[in-house]
Every structure is written in C-alpha cells, then in structure tokens.
Coordinates of C-alpha atoms and ligand atoms in Angstrom, one line a residue:
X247 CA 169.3 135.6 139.8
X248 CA 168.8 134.2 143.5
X249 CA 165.4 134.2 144.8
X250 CA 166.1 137.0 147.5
X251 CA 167.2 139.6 144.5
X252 CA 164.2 138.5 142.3
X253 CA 162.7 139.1 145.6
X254 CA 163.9 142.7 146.2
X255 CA 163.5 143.7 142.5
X256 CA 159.7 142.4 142.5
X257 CA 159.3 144.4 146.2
X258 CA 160.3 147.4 144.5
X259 CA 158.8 147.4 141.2
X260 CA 155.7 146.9 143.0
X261 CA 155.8 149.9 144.9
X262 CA 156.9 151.7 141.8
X263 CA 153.6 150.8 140.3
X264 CA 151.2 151.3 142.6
X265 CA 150.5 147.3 144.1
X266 CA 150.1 148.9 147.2
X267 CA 147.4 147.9 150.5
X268 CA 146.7 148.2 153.8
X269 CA 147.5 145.9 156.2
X270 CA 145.3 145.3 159.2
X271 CA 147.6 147.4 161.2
X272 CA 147.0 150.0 159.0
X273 CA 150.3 150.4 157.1
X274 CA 150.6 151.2 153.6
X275 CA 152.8 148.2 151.8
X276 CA 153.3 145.9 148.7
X277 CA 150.1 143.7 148.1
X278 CA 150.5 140.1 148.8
X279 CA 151.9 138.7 145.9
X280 CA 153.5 135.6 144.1
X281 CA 156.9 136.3 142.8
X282 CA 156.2 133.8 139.3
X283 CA 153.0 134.0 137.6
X284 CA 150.9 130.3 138.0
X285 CA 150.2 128.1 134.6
X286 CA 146.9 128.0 133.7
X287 CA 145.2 126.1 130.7
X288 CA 144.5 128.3 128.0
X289 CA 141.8 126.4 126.5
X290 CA 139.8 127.4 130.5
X291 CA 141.1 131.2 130.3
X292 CA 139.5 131.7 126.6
X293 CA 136.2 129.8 127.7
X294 CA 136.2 131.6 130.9
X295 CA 136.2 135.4 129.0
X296 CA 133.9 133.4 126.3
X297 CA 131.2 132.8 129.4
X298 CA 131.3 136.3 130.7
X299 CA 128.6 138.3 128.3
X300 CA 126.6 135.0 128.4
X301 CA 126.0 135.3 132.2
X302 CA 125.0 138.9 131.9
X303 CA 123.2 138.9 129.6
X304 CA 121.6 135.4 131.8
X305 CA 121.4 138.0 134.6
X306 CA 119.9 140.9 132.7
X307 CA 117.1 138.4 132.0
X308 CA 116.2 137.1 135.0
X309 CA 116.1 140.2 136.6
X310 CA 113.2 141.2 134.0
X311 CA 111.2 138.0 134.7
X312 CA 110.1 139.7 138.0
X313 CA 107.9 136.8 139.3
X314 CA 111.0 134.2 138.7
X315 CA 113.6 137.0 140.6
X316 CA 111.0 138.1 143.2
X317 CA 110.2 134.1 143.9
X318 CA 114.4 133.3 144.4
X319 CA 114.5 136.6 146.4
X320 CA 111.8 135.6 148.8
X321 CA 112.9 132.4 149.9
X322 CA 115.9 134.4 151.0
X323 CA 114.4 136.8 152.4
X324 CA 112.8 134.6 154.6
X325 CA 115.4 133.3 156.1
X326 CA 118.0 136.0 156.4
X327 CA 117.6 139.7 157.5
X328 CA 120.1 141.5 155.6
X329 CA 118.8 140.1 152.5
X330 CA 115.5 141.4 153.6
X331 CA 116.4 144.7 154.3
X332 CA 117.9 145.0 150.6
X333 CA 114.9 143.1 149.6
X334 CA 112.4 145.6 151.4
X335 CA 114.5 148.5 149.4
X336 CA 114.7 147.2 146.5
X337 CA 110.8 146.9 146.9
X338 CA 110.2 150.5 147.8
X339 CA 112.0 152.2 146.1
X340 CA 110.6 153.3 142.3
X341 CA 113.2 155.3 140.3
X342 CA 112.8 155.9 137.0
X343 CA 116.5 155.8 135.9
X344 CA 116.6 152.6 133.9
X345 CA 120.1 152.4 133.0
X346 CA 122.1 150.4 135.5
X347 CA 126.1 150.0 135.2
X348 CA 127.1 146.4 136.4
X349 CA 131.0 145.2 137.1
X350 CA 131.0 141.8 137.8
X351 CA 133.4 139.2 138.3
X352 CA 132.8 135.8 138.1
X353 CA 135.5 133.1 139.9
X354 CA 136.1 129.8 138.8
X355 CA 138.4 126.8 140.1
X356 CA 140.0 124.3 137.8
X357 CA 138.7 120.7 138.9
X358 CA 140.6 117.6 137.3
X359 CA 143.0 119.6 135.6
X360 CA 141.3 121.8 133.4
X361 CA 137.4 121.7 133.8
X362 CA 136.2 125.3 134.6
X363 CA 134.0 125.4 137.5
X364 CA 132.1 128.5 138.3
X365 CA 132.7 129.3 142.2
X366 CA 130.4 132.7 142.4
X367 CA 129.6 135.8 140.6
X368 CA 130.1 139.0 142.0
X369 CA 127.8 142.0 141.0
X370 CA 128.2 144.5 143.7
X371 CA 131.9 146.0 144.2
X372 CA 134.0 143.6 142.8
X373 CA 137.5 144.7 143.6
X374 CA 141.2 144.6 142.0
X375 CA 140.7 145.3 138.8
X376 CA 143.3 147.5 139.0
X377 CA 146.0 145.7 141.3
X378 CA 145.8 142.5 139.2
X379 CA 146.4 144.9 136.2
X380 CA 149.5 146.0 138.4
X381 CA 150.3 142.3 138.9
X382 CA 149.9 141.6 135.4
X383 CA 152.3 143.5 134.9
X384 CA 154.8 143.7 137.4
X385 CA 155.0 139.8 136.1
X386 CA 155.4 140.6 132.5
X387 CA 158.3 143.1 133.8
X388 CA 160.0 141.0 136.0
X389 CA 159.7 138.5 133.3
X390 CA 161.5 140.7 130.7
X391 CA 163.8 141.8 132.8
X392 CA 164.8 138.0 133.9
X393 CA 165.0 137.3 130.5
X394 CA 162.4 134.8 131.0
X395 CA 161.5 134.2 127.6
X396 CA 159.0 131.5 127.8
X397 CA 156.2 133.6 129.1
X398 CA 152.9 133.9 127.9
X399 CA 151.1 136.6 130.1
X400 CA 147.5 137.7 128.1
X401 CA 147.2 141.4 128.3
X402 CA 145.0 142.3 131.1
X403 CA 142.3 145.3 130.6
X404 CA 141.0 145.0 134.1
X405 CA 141.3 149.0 135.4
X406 CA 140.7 150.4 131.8
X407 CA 138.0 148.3 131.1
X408 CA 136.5 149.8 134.6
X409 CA 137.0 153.3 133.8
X410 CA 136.0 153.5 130.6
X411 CA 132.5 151.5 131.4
X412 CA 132.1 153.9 134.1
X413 CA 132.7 157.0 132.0
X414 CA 130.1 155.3 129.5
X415 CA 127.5 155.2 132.0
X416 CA 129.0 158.9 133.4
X417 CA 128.3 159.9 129.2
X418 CA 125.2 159.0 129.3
X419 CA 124.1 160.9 132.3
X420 CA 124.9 164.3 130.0
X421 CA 126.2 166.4 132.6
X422 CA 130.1 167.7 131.9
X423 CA 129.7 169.1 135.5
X424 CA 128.6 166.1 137.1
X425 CA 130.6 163.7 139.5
X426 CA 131.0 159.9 140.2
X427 CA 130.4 159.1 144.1
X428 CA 132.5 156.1 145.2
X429 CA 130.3 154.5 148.2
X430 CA 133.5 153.3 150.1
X431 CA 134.0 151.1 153.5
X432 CA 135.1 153.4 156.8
X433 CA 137.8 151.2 157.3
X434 CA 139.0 150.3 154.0
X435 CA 142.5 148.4 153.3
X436 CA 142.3 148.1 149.8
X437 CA 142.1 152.0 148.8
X438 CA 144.5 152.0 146.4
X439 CA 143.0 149.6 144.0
X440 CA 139.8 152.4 143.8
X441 CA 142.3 155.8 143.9
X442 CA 144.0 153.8 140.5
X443 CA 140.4 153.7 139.0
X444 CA 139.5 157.6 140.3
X445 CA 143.2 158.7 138.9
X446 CA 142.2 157.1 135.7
X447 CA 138.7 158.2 135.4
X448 CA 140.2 162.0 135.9
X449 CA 143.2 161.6 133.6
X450 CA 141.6 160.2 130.4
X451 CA 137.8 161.5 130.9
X452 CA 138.5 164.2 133.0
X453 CA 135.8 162.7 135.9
X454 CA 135.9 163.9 139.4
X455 CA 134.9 161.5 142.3
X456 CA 133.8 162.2 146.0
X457 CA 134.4 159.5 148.2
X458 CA 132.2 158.8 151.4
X459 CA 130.7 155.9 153.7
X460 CA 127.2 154.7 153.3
X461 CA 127.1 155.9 157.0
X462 CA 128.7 159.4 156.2
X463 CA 126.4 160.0 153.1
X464 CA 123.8 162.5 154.5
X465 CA 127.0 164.9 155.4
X466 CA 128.5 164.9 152.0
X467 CA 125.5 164.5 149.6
X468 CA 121.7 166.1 149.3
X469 CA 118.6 164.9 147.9
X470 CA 116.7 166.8 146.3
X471 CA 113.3 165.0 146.1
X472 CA 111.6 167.3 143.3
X473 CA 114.0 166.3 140.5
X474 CA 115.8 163.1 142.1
X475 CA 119.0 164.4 141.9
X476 CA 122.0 163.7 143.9
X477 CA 124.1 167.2 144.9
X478 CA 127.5 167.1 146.4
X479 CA 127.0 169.4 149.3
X480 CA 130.3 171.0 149.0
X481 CA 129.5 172.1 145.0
X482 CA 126.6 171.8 144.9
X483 CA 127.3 169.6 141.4
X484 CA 125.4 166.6 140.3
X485 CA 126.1 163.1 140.9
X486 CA 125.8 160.9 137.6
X487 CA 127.1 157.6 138.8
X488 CA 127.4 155.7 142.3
X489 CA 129.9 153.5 142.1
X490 CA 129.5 150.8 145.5
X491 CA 132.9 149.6 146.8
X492 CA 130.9 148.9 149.9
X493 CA 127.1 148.2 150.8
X494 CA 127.3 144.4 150.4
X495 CA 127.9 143.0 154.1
X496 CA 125.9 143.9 157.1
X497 CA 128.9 145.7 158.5
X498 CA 128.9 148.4 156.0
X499 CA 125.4 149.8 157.5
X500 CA 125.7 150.1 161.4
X501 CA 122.9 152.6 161.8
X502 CA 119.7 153.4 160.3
X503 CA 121.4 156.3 158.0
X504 CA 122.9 153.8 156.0
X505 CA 119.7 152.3 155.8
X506 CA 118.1 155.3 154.8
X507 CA 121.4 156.5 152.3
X508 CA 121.1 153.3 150.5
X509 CA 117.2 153.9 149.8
X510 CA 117.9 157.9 149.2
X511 CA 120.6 156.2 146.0
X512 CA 118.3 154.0 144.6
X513 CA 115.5 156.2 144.3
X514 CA 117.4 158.7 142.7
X515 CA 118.4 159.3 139.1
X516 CA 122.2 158.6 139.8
X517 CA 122.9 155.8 137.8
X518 CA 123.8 152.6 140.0
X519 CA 126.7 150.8 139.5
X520 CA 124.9 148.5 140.5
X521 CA 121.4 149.0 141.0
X522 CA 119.5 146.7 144.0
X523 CA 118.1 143.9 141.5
X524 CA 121.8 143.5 140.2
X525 CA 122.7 143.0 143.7
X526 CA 120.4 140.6 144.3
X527 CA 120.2 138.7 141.5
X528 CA 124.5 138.0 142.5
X529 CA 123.1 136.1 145.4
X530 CA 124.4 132.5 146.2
X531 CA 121.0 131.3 146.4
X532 CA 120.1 132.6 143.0
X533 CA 123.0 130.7 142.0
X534 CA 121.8 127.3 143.1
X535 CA 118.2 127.9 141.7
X536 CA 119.4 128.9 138.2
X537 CA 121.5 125.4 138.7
X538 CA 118.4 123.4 138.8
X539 CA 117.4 121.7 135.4
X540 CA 116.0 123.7 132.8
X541 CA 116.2 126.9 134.1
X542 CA 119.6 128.1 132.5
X543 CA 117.4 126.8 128.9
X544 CA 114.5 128.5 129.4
X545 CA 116.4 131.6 130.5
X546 CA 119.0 131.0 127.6
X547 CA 116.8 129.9 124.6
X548 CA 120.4 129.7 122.4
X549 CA 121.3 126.4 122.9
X550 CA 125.2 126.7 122.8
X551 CA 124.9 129.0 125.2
X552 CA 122.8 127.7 127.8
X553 CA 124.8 124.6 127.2
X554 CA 128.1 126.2 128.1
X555 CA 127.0 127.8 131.0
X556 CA 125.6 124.7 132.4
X557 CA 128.9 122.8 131.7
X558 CA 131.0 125.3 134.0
X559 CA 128.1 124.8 137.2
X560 CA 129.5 122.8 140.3
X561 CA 127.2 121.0 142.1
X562 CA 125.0 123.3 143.9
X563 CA 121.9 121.9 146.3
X564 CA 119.4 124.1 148.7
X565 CA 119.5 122.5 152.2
X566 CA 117.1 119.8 152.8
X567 CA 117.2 116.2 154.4
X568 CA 118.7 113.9 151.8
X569 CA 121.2 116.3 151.0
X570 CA 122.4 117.0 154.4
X571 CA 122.6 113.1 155.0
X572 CA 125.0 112.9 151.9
X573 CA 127.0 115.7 153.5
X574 CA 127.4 113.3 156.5
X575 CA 128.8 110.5 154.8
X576 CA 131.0 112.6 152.3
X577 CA 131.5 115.9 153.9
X578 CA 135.2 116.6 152.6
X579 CA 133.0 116.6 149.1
X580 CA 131.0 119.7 150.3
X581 CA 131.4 123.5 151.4
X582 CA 128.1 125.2 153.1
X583 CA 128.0 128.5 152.0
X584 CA 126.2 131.5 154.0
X585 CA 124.2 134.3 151.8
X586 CA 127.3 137.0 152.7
X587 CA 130.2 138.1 150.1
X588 CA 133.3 139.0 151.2
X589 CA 135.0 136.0 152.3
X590 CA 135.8 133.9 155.0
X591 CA 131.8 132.9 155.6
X592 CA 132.0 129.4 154.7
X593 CA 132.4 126.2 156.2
X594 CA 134.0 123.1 155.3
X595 CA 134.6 119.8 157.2
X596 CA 133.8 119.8 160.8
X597 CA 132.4 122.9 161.4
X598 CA 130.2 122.2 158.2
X599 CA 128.8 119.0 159.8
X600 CA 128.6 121.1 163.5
X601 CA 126.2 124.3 161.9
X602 CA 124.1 121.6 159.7
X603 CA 123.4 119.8 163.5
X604 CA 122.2 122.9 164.8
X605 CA 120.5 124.8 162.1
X606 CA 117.0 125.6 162.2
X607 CA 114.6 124.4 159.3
X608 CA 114.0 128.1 159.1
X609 CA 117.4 129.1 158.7
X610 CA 117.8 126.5 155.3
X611 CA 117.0 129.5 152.5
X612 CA 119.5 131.3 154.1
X613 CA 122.8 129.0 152.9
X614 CA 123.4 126.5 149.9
X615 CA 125.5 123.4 149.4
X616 CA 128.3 123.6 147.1
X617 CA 129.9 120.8 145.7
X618 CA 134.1 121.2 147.1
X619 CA 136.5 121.5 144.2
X620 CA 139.9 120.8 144.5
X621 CA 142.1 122.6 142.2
X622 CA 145.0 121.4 140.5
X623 CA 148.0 122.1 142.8
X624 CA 151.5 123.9 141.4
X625 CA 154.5 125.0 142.9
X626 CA 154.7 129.6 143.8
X627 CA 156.6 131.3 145.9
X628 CA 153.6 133.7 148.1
X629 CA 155.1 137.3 148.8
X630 CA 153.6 138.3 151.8
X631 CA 155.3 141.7 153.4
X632 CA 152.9 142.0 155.9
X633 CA 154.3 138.7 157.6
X634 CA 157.7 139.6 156.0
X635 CA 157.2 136.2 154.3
X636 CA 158.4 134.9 150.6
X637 CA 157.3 131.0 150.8
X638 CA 157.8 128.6 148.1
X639 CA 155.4 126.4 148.7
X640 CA 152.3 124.3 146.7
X641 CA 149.5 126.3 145.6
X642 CA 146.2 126.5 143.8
X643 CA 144.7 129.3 141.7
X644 CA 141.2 130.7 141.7
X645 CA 140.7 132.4 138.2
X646 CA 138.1 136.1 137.6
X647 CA 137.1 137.6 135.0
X648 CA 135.6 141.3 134.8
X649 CA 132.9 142.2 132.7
X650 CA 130.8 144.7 132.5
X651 CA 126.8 145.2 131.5
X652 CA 125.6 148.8 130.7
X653 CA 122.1 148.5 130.4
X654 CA 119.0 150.2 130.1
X655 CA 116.5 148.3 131.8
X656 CA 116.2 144.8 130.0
X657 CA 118.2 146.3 127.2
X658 CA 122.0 145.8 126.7
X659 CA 124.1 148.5 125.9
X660 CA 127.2 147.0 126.1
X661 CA 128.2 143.8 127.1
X662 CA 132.0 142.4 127.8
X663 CA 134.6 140.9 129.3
X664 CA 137.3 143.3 130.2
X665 CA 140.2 142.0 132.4
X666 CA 141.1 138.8 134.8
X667 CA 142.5 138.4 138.4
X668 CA 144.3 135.4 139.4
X669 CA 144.4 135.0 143.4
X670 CA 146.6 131.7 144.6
X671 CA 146.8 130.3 147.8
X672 CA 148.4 127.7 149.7
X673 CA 146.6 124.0 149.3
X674 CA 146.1 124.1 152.7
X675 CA 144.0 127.0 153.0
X676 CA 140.4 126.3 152.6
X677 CA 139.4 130.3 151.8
X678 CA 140.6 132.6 149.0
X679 CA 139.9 136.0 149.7
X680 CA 143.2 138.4 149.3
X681 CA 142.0 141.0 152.4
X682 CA 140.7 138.0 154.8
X683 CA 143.2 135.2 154.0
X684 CA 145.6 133.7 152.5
X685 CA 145.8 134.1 148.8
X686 CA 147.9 136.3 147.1
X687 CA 147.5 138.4 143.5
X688 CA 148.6 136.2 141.1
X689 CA 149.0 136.2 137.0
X690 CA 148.2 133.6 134.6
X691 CA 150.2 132.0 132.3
X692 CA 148.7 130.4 129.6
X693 CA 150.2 127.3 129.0
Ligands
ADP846 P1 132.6 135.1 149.0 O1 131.4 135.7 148.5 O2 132.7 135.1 150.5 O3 133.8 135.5 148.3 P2 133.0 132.5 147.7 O4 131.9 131.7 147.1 O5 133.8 133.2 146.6 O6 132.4 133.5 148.7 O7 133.9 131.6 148.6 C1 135.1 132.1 149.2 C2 136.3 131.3 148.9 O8 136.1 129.9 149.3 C3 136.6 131.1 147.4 O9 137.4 132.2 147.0 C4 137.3 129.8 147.3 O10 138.7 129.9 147.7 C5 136.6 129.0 148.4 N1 135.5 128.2 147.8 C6 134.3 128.6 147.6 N2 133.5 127.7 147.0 C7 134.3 126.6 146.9 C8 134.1 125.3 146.4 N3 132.9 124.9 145.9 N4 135.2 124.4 146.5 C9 136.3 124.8 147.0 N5 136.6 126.0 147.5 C10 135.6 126.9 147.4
MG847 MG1 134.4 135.2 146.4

C-alpha cells in the first residue's frame, strides 16, 4: 500500500474512533499523528511502568514531611507569584477530606540509546490518556489491517485506567446521586480527550459530569459552608470528585473568582483530583531538590528503590554562579526551565544564555537547570491535518506513563501504573508539547 492510501485509511479510522482536536482555528479534526508507531526499547518501557508507584508513593511521602514540602515550596514562593498564590491557598485552606485522587504522568527521554531519563512529572491535569489509547489503537488496527505482522504494540489502559480510578474515588464519596465536576479551560482544544473519559465514566459506572471554567464556577456550583459540600446549582446534587483539566497556568485564573473558586474546592469535602499539595509537590523545583544527594534515600528507605529512581534523574541544578558559568561554556548541554506546565516555557541555546544575563538574583528559585537530553533519532512519517501535512522525516520520542495514587492522607489506597503516551517530534524541534508544538501522538513498539 502507497503511503497516500495508508494515509487516507489512517485519516479515517481516526475519525471513526474518536482521535479528534481542535485546531487553533477552532475546527474539529484528526489529532496530529504519526502514521507507523516509533521503536522503543522494551527493557526502558517495563522500567518506566516499574518506576511509576515508586514516585508516588516518593510523592505521597514528601507531601507528609510538611517542614521538607513547606521548605521546597517557599523558596518558590519567593520567587514567583503564581506559585505563591497556590502556595497562600494551599496554606489557608483546612478541609478535612483526606482522600486525594492523583493522575500523574511522568515523561522520560531515551539518552544514548536506551537510558531512561525522567523529563518531569505531571500531577495536575495530565491529558491524553484517552487519545493515545485511540492512537494505540488506530496503530494496532492499521497494523492488522496492513498485515504488518511484526508488530509488538503493549496494550494501553490509559482512558480505563482514568475512569475507573476516578469512579474509585467517586465510590468512596458514597453518594449514588453525586456528580464529578470537570474544572475545564474556556478555550479548550483538546475536549475530546475529556468527553472520552466523561462518556466512559457514564457508560460503565453510570457517573454524570458538569463541566465549567475556574472562572465560571460560582454560576454553576454553590457552597454550602455548614456541611462543605459542593451543589450543582442546576440539581442541586452533590459534587464527589473535581477533576482539574485546568488550574495549572496563570491563564486559567484571569480574575479574582477563580481565585476565590479554587480556594471554595479545596476547602470543601469534594475529593480533589488533585488536591493543592499534589500540585505542588509536581513542581520543577521540587524536582531538582529531591535530585540532590540523599534525599531520594531518606525519602525512600528501600534501597532498590530509591536506587532506581535516582538512576532515571537527569542532571538537574538550582541557579547559582558556578552553574550558570558552566552553562556559558556548554550551553547546548543545558535547557533553563521556568516553574509553568504546559509547554513551550523553556529555553535552550541563545535565548537560555540571553534570560540567565538578565535575570535577577531574586528571580533564581523561580527556574532550574536541566541537563539537555538528546534522544535517539528514527525515521516517522508526522500526520498533521491541520497543516494538511504527512512528513517523513527523522524524529525523536518522549515516552509517559499514567498512574494513579488514591489516597487517604499519607495512606495509599491504590497505587499503579495504568496506560502510556508516546508524543514524537521532529529532531529539530526543541519542545514537545502536542497542543503548542510540534509533536505528534505516537505508539510504542517495543522492540
Ligand atoms: P512542561 O511542563 O512545559 O511540559 P517539560 O519539562 O515537559 O515542561 O518540557 C517541555 C518539553 O521540552 C518536553 O516535552 C521536551 O520535549 C523538552 N524538554 C524538557 N526537558 C528537556 C531536557 N532536559 N532535554 C531535552 N528536551 C527537554
Ligand atoms: Mg511536559
């Protein structure tokens, strides 16, 4: 088969299925995606699901040692508003639900070949579970169908692993009348990765979910400040869970109501998925302090498994002099990262070396140094249908891996990994984020 009727068949099985987003036009098509799945060790892929209860249950620890969190927090803090703000939230707020719901994913790039090198770990909205389930596959399909037989595609659990997590935390509220609220971005492109996860929730657990903006939150839901609960206005029913697919950039509060809806959520007895110290604790920051030696060990007193964890860590450095006159001589061996999630908020090379000339002391807590990896590079053809591009061109691969961490306070209730996304770019591009950039939803196989 050419690649223009692969092409076409891949286009439509993908609207078939639901691998559907916005573009920044605002029309509905095909995700970007790549039209083979990418190799990928297997021996990184296994080790990479091994790692995932280790870090939260890592997490789930530090968050209980208050005076380690609060110190990592602080320096932040200090340097950067928004992380004040959640900071000063987090701080005033005193709700006595315990249990917390947290679905993370934590990235990784492949340096020399086949070393796994953590990239970040995302605790607040972590997005397409479901669309690389889709991509997963619409691969395996295409696969079968092109009588590919050499594939080896691992199942993906992504969007079930989602639901049911959030239908165990959901359970646990003990309300059959009660809804999940989705706290959603105004202008949202990826919507149909979170309407897969509300269909699913509805069809298996028989879960209803009200959608609205941190911004739009006192019009669609009431406090009631005597029992804590969360009513939707228009039933008047309970809210069990709130599920943030927002709430993590600056953007997504542009008044003082979103302020005040964030602080209304986590004081009441909704459970958070996630709650403000899971949040936190996903900050880059805290990522280069539980880098520094011994902290992983004392956190992790099992041995193998502080030891793994510290073998998948990058070089990660807080700013300071010596540092910053090694990034001088070597800066293609660096990438400055900002306290923001979302992508596209790093810089590399010259405009690296350009901020780090003008930054204020001040302003150090508020970024880290990361040591650069450079992933192996492969050959993909990246579907793009928004640029009404299919290019076969040379790639890398950024591997996640979902897991989620029910817990009650320190206490884990369940604790696993549940699914993977692989995003692939072009070598070229420097950023990986599938709504920002380049990158396109990918699948691994396991070779
Ligand atoms: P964000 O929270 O904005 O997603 P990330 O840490 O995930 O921030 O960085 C965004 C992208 O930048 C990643 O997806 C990856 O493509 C690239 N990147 C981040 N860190 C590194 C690194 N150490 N080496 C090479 N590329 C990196
Ligand atoms: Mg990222």
């Amino acid at each position: 088969m050419s690649n223009s009727s692969t092409l076409k068949l891949a286009t439509e099985n993908a609207v078939a299925m639901g691998l559907l987003m916005y573009t920044s036009q605002n029309d509905l098509i095909p995700a970007p995606f790549s039209l083979y799945p990418s190799n990928y060790p297997s021996a990184a892929f296994q080790q990479a699901y091994a790692l995932a209860p280790s870090f939260n249950q890592l997490l789930t620890t530090v968050i209980a040692d208050t005076e380690f969190f609060n110190a990592v927090i602080t320096q932040i803090a200090s340097a950067d508003e928004f992380t004040a703000k959640l900071y000063e939230c987090y701080q005033q707020t005193t709700s006595e639900q315990q249990l917390n719901l947290a679905l993370v994913r934590t990235d990784y790039m492949l340096q020399a070949q086949n070393e796994l090198r953590q990239i970040e770990i995302n605790t607040i909205s972590s997005a397409f579970a479901c669309l690389a389930t889709k991509t997963t596959e619409l691969h395996n399909y295409l696969g079968i169908t092109l009588n590919n037989a050499a594939l080896n595609l691992p199942k993906n659990s992504a969007k079930t692993g989602f639901v049911n997590s959030l239908a165990l935390a959901w359970q646990y509220y003990a309300d059959s009348e009660a809804l999940i609220l989705f706290i959603v971005q105004a202008h949202e492109r990826n919507n149909v990765d979170q309407y897969l996860l509300q269909q699913q929730l509805f069809s298996e657990h028989g879960i209803r979910v009200l959608r609205c903006s941190l911004e739009n939150f006192a019009n669609v839901v009431k406090f009631d400040s005597g029992t804590s609960n969360l009513h939707a206005r228009s039933n008047n029913k309970k809210i069990a869970v709130v599920y943030f697919r927002a709430a993590y950039t600056p953007a997504d509060y542009p008044t003082a109501n979103a302020w005040e809806a964030r602080t209304i959520i986590e004081q009441s007895n909704a459970i958070k998925c996630p709650n403000l110290a899971w949040q936190l604790v996903g900050t880059k920051k805290m990522q280069q302090c539980l880098a520094a030696s011994d902290i992983v060990e004392k956190f992790m007193p099992e041995p193998n498994q502080a030891q793994a964890i510290r073998a998948c860590f990058a070089g990660l450095y807080a700013l300071d002099v010596e540092i910053i006159a090694n990034v001088r001589l070597n800066p293609e061996q660096f990438v400055l990262k900002p306290q923001r999630e979302g992508g596209g908020n790093n810089l590399y090379g010259n405009q690296m070396l350009q901020a780090l000339d003008v930054m204020p002391r001040a302003e150090y807590n508020a970024w880290i140094l990361m040591e650069r990896i450079y992933a192996p590079d492969s050959q993909n053809v990246l579907v793009r249908h928004q640029d009404a591009t299919a290019e076969a061109i040379e790639v890398v691969s950024e591997l996640g891996v979902y897991a989620s961490c029910f817990n009650n306070g320190s206490e884990i209730i369940e604790n696993k990994a549940v699914g993977h996304l692989l995003r692939t770019k072009p070598v070229y591009a420097e950023e990986g984020g599938i709504v920002a950039g380049l990158a396109v939803l990918d699948s691994p196989n396991l070779i």
